Short mmCIF file of N, CA and C in Angstrom, two decimals:
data_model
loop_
_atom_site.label_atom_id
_atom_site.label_comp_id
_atom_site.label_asym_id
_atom_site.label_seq_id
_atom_site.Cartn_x
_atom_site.Cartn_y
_atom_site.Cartn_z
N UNK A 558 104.92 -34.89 80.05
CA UNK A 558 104.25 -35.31 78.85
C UNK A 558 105.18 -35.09 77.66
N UNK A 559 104.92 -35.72 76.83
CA UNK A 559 106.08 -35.78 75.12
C UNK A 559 105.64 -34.43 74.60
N UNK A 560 104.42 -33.51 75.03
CA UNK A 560 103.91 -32.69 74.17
C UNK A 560 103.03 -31.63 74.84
N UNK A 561 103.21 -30.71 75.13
CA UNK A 561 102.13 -29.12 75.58
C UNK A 561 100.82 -30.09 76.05
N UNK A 562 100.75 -29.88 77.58
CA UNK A 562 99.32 -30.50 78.41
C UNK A 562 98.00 -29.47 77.18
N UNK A 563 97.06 -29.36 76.84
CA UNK A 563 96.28 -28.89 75.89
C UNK A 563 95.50 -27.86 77.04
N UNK A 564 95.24 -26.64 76.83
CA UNK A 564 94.38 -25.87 78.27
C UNK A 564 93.09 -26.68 78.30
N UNK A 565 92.25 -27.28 77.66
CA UNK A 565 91.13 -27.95 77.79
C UNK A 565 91.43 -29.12 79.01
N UNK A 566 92.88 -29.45 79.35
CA UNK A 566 92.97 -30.55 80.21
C UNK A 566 93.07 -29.91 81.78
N UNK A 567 92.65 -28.98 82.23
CA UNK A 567 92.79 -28.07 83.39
C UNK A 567 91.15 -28.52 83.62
N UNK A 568 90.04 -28.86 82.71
CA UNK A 568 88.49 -28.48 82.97
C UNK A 568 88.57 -30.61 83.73
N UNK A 569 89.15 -31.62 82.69
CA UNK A 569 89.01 -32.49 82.66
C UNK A 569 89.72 -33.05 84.34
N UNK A 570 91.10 -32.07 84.73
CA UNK A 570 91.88 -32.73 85.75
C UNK A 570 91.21 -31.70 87.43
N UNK A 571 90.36 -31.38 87.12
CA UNK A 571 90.21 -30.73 88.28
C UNK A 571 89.73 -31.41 89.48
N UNK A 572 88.65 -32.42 89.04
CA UNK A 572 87.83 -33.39 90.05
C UNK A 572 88.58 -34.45 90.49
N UNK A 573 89.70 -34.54 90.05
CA UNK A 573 90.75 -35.47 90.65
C UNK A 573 91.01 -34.90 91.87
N UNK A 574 91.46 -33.44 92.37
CA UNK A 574 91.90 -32.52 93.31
C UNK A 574 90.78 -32.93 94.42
N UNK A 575 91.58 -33.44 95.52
CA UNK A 575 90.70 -33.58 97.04
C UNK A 575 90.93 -31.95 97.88
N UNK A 576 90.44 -31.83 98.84
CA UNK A 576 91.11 -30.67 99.74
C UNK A 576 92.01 -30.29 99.95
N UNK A 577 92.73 -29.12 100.12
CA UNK A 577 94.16 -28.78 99.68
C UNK A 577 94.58 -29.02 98.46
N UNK A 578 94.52 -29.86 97.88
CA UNK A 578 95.28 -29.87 96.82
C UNK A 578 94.86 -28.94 95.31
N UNK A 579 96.39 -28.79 94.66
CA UNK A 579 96.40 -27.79 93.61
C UNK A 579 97.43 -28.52 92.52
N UNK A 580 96.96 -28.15 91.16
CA UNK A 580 97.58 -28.16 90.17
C UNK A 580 98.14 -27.38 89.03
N UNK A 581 98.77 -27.35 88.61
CA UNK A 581 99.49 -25.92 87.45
C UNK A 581 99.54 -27.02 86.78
N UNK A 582 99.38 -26.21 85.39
CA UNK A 582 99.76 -26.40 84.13
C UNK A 582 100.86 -25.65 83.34
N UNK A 583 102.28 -26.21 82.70
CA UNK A 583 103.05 -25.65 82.15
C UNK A 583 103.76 -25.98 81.08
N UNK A 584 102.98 -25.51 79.92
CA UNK A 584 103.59 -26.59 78.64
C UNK A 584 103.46 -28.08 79.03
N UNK A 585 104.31 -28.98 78.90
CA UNK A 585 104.24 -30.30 78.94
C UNK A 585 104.34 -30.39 80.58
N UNK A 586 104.49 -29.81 81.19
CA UNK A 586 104.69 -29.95 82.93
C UNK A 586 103.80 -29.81 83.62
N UNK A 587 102.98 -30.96 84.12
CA UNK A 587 102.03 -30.66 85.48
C UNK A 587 102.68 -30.69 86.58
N UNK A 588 102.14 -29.51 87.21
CA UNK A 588 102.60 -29.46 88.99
C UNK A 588 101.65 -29.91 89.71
N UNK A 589 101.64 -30.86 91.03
CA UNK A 589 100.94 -31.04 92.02
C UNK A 589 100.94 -30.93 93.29
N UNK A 590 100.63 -30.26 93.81
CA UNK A 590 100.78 -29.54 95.41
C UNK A 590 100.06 -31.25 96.06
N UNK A 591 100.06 -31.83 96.76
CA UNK A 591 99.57 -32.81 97.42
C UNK A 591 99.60 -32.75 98.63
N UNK A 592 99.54 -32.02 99.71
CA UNK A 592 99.87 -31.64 101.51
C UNK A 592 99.52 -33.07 101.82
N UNK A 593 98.65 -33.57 101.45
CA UNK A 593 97.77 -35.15 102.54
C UNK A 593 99.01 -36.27 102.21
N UNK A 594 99.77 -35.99 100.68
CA UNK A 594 100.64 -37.32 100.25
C UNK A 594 100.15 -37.78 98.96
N UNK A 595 100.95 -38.10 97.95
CA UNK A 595 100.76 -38.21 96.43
C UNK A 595 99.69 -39.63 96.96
N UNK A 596 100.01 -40.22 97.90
CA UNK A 596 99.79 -41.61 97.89
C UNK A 596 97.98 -41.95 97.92
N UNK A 597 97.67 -41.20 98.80
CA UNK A 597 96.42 -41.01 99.38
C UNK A 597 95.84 -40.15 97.96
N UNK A 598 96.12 -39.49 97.25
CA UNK A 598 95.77 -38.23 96.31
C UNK A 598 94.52 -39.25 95.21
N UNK A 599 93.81 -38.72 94.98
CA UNK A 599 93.48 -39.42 93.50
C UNK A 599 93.60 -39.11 92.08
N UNK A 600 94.51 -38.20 92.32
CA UNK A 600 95.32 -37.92 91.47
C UNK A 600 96.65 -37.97 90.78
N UNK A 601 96.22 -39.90 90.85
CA UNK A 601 97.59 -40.18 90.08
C UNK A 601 97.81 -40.30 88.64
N UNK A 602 98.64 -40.71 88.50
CA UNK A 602 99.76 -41.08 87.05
C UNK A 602 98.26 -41.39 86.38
N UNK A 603 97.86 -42.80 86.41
CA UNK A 603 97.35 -43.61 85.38
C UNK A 603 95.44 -42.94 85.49
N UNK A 604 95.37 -41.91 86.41
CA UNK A 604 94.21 -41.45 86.42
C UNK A 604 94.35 -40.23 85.19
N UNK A 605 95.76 -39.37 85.48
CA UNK A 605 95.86 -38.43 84.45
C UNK A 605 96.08 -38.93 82.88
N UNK A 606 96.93 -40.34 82.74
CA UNK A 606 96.67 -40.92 81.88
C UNK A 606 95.51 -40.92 80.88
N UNK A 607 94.75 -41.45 81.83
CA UNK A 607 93.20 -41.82 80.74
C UNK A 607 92.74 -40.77 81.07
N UNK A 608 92.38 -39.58 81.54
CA UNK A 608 91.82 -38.41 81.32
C UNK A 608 92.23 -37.88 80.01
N UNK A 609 93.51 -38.00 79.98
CA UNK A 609 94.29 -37.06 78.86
C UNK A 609 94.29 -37.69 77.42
N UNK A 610 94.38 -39.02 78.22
CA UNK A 610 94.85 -39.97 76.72
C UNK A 610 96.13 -39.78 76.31
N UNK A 611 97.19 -39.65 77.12
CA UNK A 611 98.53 -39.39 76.95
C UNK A 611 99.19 -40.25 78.01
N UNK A 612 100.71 -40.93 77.67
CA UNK A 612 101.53 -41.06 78.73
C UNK A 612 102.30 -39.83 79.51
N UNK A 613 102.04 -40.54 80.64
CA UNK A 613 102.73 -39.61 81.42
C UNK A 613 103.83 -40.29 82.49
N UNK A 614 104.49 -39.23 83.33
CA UNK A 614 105.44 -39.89 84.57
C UNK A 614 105.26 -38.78 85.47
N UNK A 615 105.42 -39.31 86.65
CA UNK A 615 105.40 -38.79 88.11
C UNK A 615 107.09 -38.72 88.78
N UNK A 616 107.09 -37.25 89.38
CA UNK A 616 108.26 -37.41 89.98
C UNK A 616 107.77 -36.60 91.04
N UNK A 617 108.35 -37.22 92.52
CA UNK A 617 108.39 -36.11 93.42
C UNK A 617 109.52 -34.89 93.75
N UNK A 618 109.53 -33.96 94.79
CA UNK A 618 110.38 -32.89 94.92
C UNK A 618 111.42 -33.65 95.18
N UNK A 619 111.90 -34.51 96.13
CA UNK A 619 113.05 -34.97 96.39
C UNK A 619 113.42 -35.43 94.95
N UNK A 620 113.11 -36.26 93.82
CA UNK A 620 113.72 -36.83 93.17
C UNK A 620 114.40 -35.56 91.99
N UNK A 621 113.17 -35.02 91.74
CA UNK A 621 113.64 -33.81 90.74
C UNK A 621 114.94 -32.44 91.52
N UNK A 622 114.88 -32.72 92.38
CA UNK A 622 116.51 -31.83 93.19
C UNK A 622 117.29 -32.94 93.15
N UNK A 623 117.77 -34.25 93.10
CA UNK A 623 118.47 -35.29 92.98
C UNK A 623 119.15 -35.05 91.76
N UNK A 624 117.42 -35.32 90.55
CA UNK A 624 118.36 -35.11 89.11
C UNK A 624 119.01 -33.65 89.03
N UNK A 625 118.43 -32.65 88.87
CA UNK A 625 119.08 -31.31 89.10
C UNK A 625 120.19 -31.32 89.86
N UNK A 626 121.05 -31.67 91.07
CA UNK A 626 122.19 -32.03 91.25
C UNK A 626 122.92 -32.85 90.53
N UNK A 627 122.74 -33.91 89.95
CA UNK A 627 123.28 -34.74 89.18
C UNK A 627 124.06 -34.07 87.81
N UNK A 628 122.55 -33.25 87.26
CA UNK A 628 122.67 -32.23 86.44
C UNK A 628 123.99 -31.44 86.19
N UNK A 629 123.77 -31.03 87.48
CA UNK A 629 124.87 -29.47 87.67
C UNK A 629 126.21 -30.15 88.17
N UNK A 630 126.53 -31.69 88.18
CA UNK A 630 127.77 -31.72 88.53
C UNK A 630 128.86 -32.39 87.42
#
């Protein structure tokens, strides 16, 4: 997010979460645990979108160790 997720958005993003799944909040950084697959989740991008009323972007673990190598070289 461009700006600090607000703690009020933890009450709004919770019912998105199917079984297993978990979310953190960190400053502008949401984390999503997804075990079943982002794909299947209903907790995507354009759902957190209009909850929040903010743009957002999705990255998975592989991509964010990609940039972080990229990073560090």
């Amino acid at each position: 997010f461009a700006e600090d997720v607000p703690a009020s958005a933890a009450k709004l993003l919770a019912p998105l979460c199917t079984a297993g799944e978990e979310f953190r909040i960190s400053g502008s950084h949401l984390y999503l645990h997804a075990p079943s697959g982002y794909g299947t989740s209903k907790f995507s991008n354009a759902a957190v979108e209009k909850l929040l009323g903010t743009r957002a972007t999705a990255r998975n673990g592989n991509t964010v160790r990609t940039l972080a190598e990229w990073a560090n070289a």
